[in-house]
């Protein structure tokens, strides 16, 4: 059996690194978690639920998640404007990972 040597490897080429590049950041996992739990969520609802995120940061993170194909943005042509966000099928494929993180957190939370 051939043993792998770290000097011949780079983290950048791993699936872990790719996944992390999509969900890295202070709020992306929180946004995905919110959509996992509530399905379709409007911008202001998400802002209120998350709490300590600025409008600009939330907007920026939503745009990145949409560009990466993890969330869907639905805009309705009405006044006042109505925009809803939801997970795409690709985003839904992260649910088992998010569920495992929730389980681990519940099992290891210090009360």
XYZ file of N, CA and C in Angstrom:
333
model
N 0.842 -1.183 0.000
C 0.000 0.000 0.000
C 0.882 1.240 0.000
N 0.561 2.166 -0.898
C 1.325 3.398 -1.035
C 0.905 4.396 0.023
N 1.872 4.903 0.764
C 1.580 5.879 1.812
C 1.664 7.289 1.236
N 0.653 8.090 1.549
C 0.641 9.480 1.094
C 1.596 10.304 1.945
N 2.270 11.247 1.302
C 3.209 12.128 1.990
C 2.718 13.563 1.845
N 2.672 14.265 2.936
C 2.138 15.630 2.924
C 2.941 16.559 2.018
N 4.212 16.284 1.826
C 5.025 17.157 0.967
C 4.615 17.062 -0.493
N 3.878 16.010 -0.864
C 3.422 15.842 -2.242
C 1.969 16.282 -2.438
N 1.360 16.814 -1.413
C -0.070 17.148 -1.443
C -0.290 18.646 -1.236
N -1.459 19.117 -1.662
C -1.883 20.481 -1.360
C -3.355 20.452 -0.971
N -3.695 21.206 0.032
C -5.068 21.270 0.521
C -6.016 21.789 -0.558
N -5.526 22.673 -1.412
C -6.352 23.295 -2.450
C -7.004 22.299 -3.394
N -6.441 21.117 -3.539
C -6.962 20.131 -4.494
C -7.967 19.164 -3.876
N -8.313 19.362 -2.633
C -9.212 18.431 -1.955
C -10.677 18.871 -2.056
N -11.559 17.916 -1.908
C -12.983 18.213 -1.849
C -13.320 19.072 -0.647
N -12.595 18.854 0.440
C -12.788 19.657 1.648
C -12.568 21.132 1.343
N -11.497 21.435 0.639
C -11.170 22.819 0.311
C -12.239 23.435 -0.580
N -12.734 22.664 -1.554
C -13.777 23.179 -2.439
C -15.052 23.480 -1.650
N -15.468 22.548 -0.808
C -16.667 22.746 -0.001
C -16.504 23.966 0.891
N -15.362 24.076 1.527
C -15.096 25.207 2.403
C -15.134 26.526 1.633
N -14.671 26.526 0.392
C -14.694 27.761 -0.402
C -16.125 28.235 -0.653
N -17.089 27.315 -0.671
C -18.483 27.683 -0.901
C -19.179 28.169 0.365
N -18.812 27.611 1.514
C -19.536 27.911 2.753
C -18.713 28.707 3.750
N -17.502 29.079 3.368
C -16.623 29.817 4.261
C -17.137 31.236 4.479
N -16.987 31.721 5.655
C -17.431 33.061 5.996
C -18.249 33.013 7.270
N -18.397 34.141 7.870
C -19.064 34.206 9.171
C -20.544 33.854 9.093
N -21.214 34.154 7.975
C -22.667 34.026 7.934
C -23.213 33.013 6.930
N -22.416 32.505 6.030
C -22.955 31.626 4.992
C -23.612 30.373 5.564
N -22.981 29.743 6.519
C -23.574 28.554 7.128
C -24.853 28.924 7.872
N -24.887 30.086 8.483
C -26.075 30.544 9.193
C -27.226 30.775 8.212
N -26.938 31.352 7.071
C -27.957 31.572 6.040
C -28.489 30.231 5.539
N -27.584 29.298 5.249
C -28.002 27.971 4.789
C -28.836 27.262 5.854
N -28.428 27.379 7.098
C -29.170 26.772 8.213
C -30.572 27.367 8.301
N -30.673 28.682 8.150
C -31.967 29.365 8.198
C -32.890 28.848 7.099
N -32.363 28.749 5.888
C -33.177 28.263 4.776
C -33.524 26.788 4.944
N -32.626 26.011 5.534
C -32.899 24.595 5.793
C -34.086 24.470 6.748
N -34.131 25.298 7.760
C -35.176 25.205 8.781
C -36.505 25.819 8.377
N -36.471 26.880 7.581
C -37.697 27.618 7.297
C -38.136 27.570 5.838
N -37.354 26.939 4.978
C -37.759 26.789 3.577
C -37.589 28.071 2.788
N -38.684 28.756 2.555
C -38.669 30.015 1.806
C -38.670 31.164 2.801
N -37.691 32.074 2.646
C -37.520 33.163 3.608
C -37.302 34.470 2.852
N -37.969 35.512 3.308
C -37.778 36.840 2.745
C -36.557 37.501 3.393
N -35.997 38.476 2.685
C -34.763 39.138 3.116
C -34.869 39.673 4.539
N -35.896 40.478 4.811
C -36.023 41.099 6.131
C -36.282 40.074 7.232
N -36.978 38.990 6.902
C -37.182 37.919 7.883
C -35.849 37.294 8.270
N -35.014 37.064 7.251
C -33.702 36.473 7.512
C -32.841 37.425 8.328
N -32.873 38.701 7.993
C -32.104 39.709 8.742
C -32.524 39.702 10.208
N -33.827 39.668 10.447
C -34.330 39.671 11.817
C -33.946 38.384 12.552
N -34.037 37.247 11.875
C -33.718 35.957 12.485
C -32.237 35.866 12.861
N -31.363 36.284 11.947
C -29.916 36.201 12.200
C -29.501 37.251 13.222
N -30.041 38.446 13.126
C -29.811 39.467 14.143
C -28.605 40.345 13.931
N -27.424 39.843 14.146
C -26.235 40.704 14.183
C -25.540 40.849 12.826
N -26.277 40.764 11.749
C -25.707 40.906 10.412
C -26.223 42.205 9.794
N -25.347 42.934 9.113
C -25.780 44.171 8.460
C -26.511 43.834 7.158
N -27.295 44.766 6.675
C -28.015 44.575 5.414
C -27.035 44.327 4.271
N -25.958 45.088 4.258
C -24.950 44.970 3.198
C -24.295 43.588 3.224
N -23.933 43.113 4.401
C -23.290 41.810 4.529
C -24.248 40.693 4.147
N -25.490 40.791 4.585
C -26.474 39.775 4.225
C -26.666 39.743 2.719
N -26.830 40.899 2.119
C -27.010 40.982 0.674
C -25.820 40.386 -0.072
N -24.625 40.713 0.361
C -23.401 40.210 -0.274
C -23.320 38.680 -0.170
N -23.584 38.142 1.018
C -23.528 36.700 1.213
C -24.603 35.975 0.402
N -25.796 36.539 0.338
C -26.860 35.934 -0.467
C -26.475 35.904 -1.939
N -25.874 36.976 -2.438
C -25.432 37.016 -3.838
C -24.376 35.960 -4.115
N -23.426 35.782 -3.191
C -22.392 34.762 -3.375
C -22.978 33.357 -3.354
N -23.886 33.094 -2.423
C -24.509 31.773 -2.343
C -25.351 31.491 -3.586
N -25.987 32.523 -4.119
C -26.758 32.364 -5.347
C -25.827 32.088 -6.526
N -24.729 32.827 -6.615
C -23.760 32.622 -7.694
C -23.153 31.223 -7.654
N -23.020 30.663 -6.458
C -22.467 29.321 -6.302
C -23.519 28.227 -6.485
N -24.755 28.638 -6.735
C -25.811 27.677 -7.008
C -26.378 26.986 -5.786
N -26.189 27.569 -4.605
C -26.676 26.946 -3.376
C -28.048 27.475 -2.956
N -28.367 28.702 -3.367
C -29.686 29.244 -3.047
C -30.320 29.821 -4.304
N -31.635 29.942 -4.249
C -32.420 30.507 -5.347
C -33.056 31.801 -4.858
N -33.013 32.812 -5.700
C -33.614 34.116 -5.400
C -34.805 34.300 -6.327
N -35.966 34.494 -5.749
C -37.183 34.722 -6.524
C -37.669 36.137 -6.260
N -37.710 36.948 -7.322
C -38.137 38.331 -7.197
C -39.516 38.479 -7.838
N -40.446 39.095 -7.117
C -41.805 39.296 -7.597
C -41.988 40.745 -8.016
N -42.534 40.982 -9.210
C -42.703 42.353 -9.709
C -43.928 43.022 -9.089
N -43.732 43.571 -7.919
C -44.818 44.254 -7.219
C -44.247 45.387 -6.393
N -45.127 46.209 -5.886
C -44.711 47.305 -5.018
C -45.426 47.122 -3.690
N -44.720 47.088 -2.572
C -43.256 47.106 -2.454
C -42.645 45.810 -2.982
N -41.360 45.864 -3.336
C -40.700 44.679 -3.889
C -40.748 43.496 -2.919
N -40.899 42.330 -3.481
C -40.914 41.110 -2.678
C -39.865 40.162 -3.248
N -38.934 39.743 -2.399
C -37.883 38.809 -2.802
C -37.845 37.685 -1.781
N -37.832 36.451 -2.288
C -37.768 35.276 -1.424
C -36.548 34.439 -1.791
N -35.989 33.809 -0.766
C -34.827 32.948 -0.941
C -35.160 31.538 -0.485
N -34.583 30.569 -1.182
C -34.753 29.165 -0.818
C -33.519 28.394 -1.258
N -33.378 27.188 -0.744
C -32.261 26.333 -1.146
C -32.539 25.726 -2.512
N -31.511 25.630 -3.323
C -31.595 24.883 -4.579
C -31.395 23.408 -4.253
N -31.514 22.555 -5.250
C -31.236 21.137 -5.023
C -29.787 20.954 -4.567
N -28.894 21.725 -5.155
C -27.482 21.664 -4.749
C -27.333 22.095 -3.291
N -28.030 23.143 -2.908
C -28.002 23.606 -1.522
C -28.608 22.582 -0.579
N -29.688 21.937 -1.013
C -30.324 20.908 -0.196
C -29.404 19.712 0.038
N -28.464 19.496 -0.864
C -27.526 18.380 -0.675
C -26.602 18.614 0.517
N -26.548 19.837 1.033
C -25.757 20.148 2.229
C -26.521 19.861 3.523
N -27.822 19.590 3.437
C -28.637 19.381 4.636
C -28.087 18.289 5.544
N -27.661 17.135 5.027
C -27.099 16.129 5.941
C -25.886 16.637 6.724
N -25.082 17.455 6.097
C -23.912 18.022 6.776
C -24.363 18.989 7.867
N -25.326 19.849 7.542
C -25.848 20.799 8.523
C -26.522 20.064 9.675
N -27.273 19.005 9.350
C -27.916 18.197 10.397
C -26.883 17.586 11.340
N -25.802 17.073 10.785
C -24.746 16.476 11.608
C -24.092 17.528 12.506
N -23.911 18.735 11.980
C -23.342 19.803 12.802
C -24.284 20.147 13.954
N -25.600 20.166 13.673
C -26.586 20.437 14.726
C -26.545 19.348 15.791
N -26.495 18.102 15.343
C -26.447 16.963 16.274
C -25.198 17.042 17.129
N -24.059 17.289 16.501
C -22.803 17.373 17.251
C -22.885 18.500 18.281
N -23.432 19.645 17.875
C -23.538 20.778 18.782
C -24.427 20.478 19.977
N -25.552 19.803 19.725
C -26.450 19.438 20.831
C -25.774 18.453 21.797
N -25.045 17.512 21.244
C -24.391 16.493 22.075
C -23.196 17.027 22.850
N -22.588 18.086 22.353
C -21.359 18.574 22.975
C -21.481 19.970 23.574
N -22.671 20.496 23.591
C -22.904 21.823 24.171
C -22.706 21.774 25.683
N -22.006 22.755 26.179
C -21.814 22.883 27.630
C -22.997 23.656 28.187
N -23.723 23.068 29.123
C -24.882 23.755 29.701
C -24.537 24.483 30.966
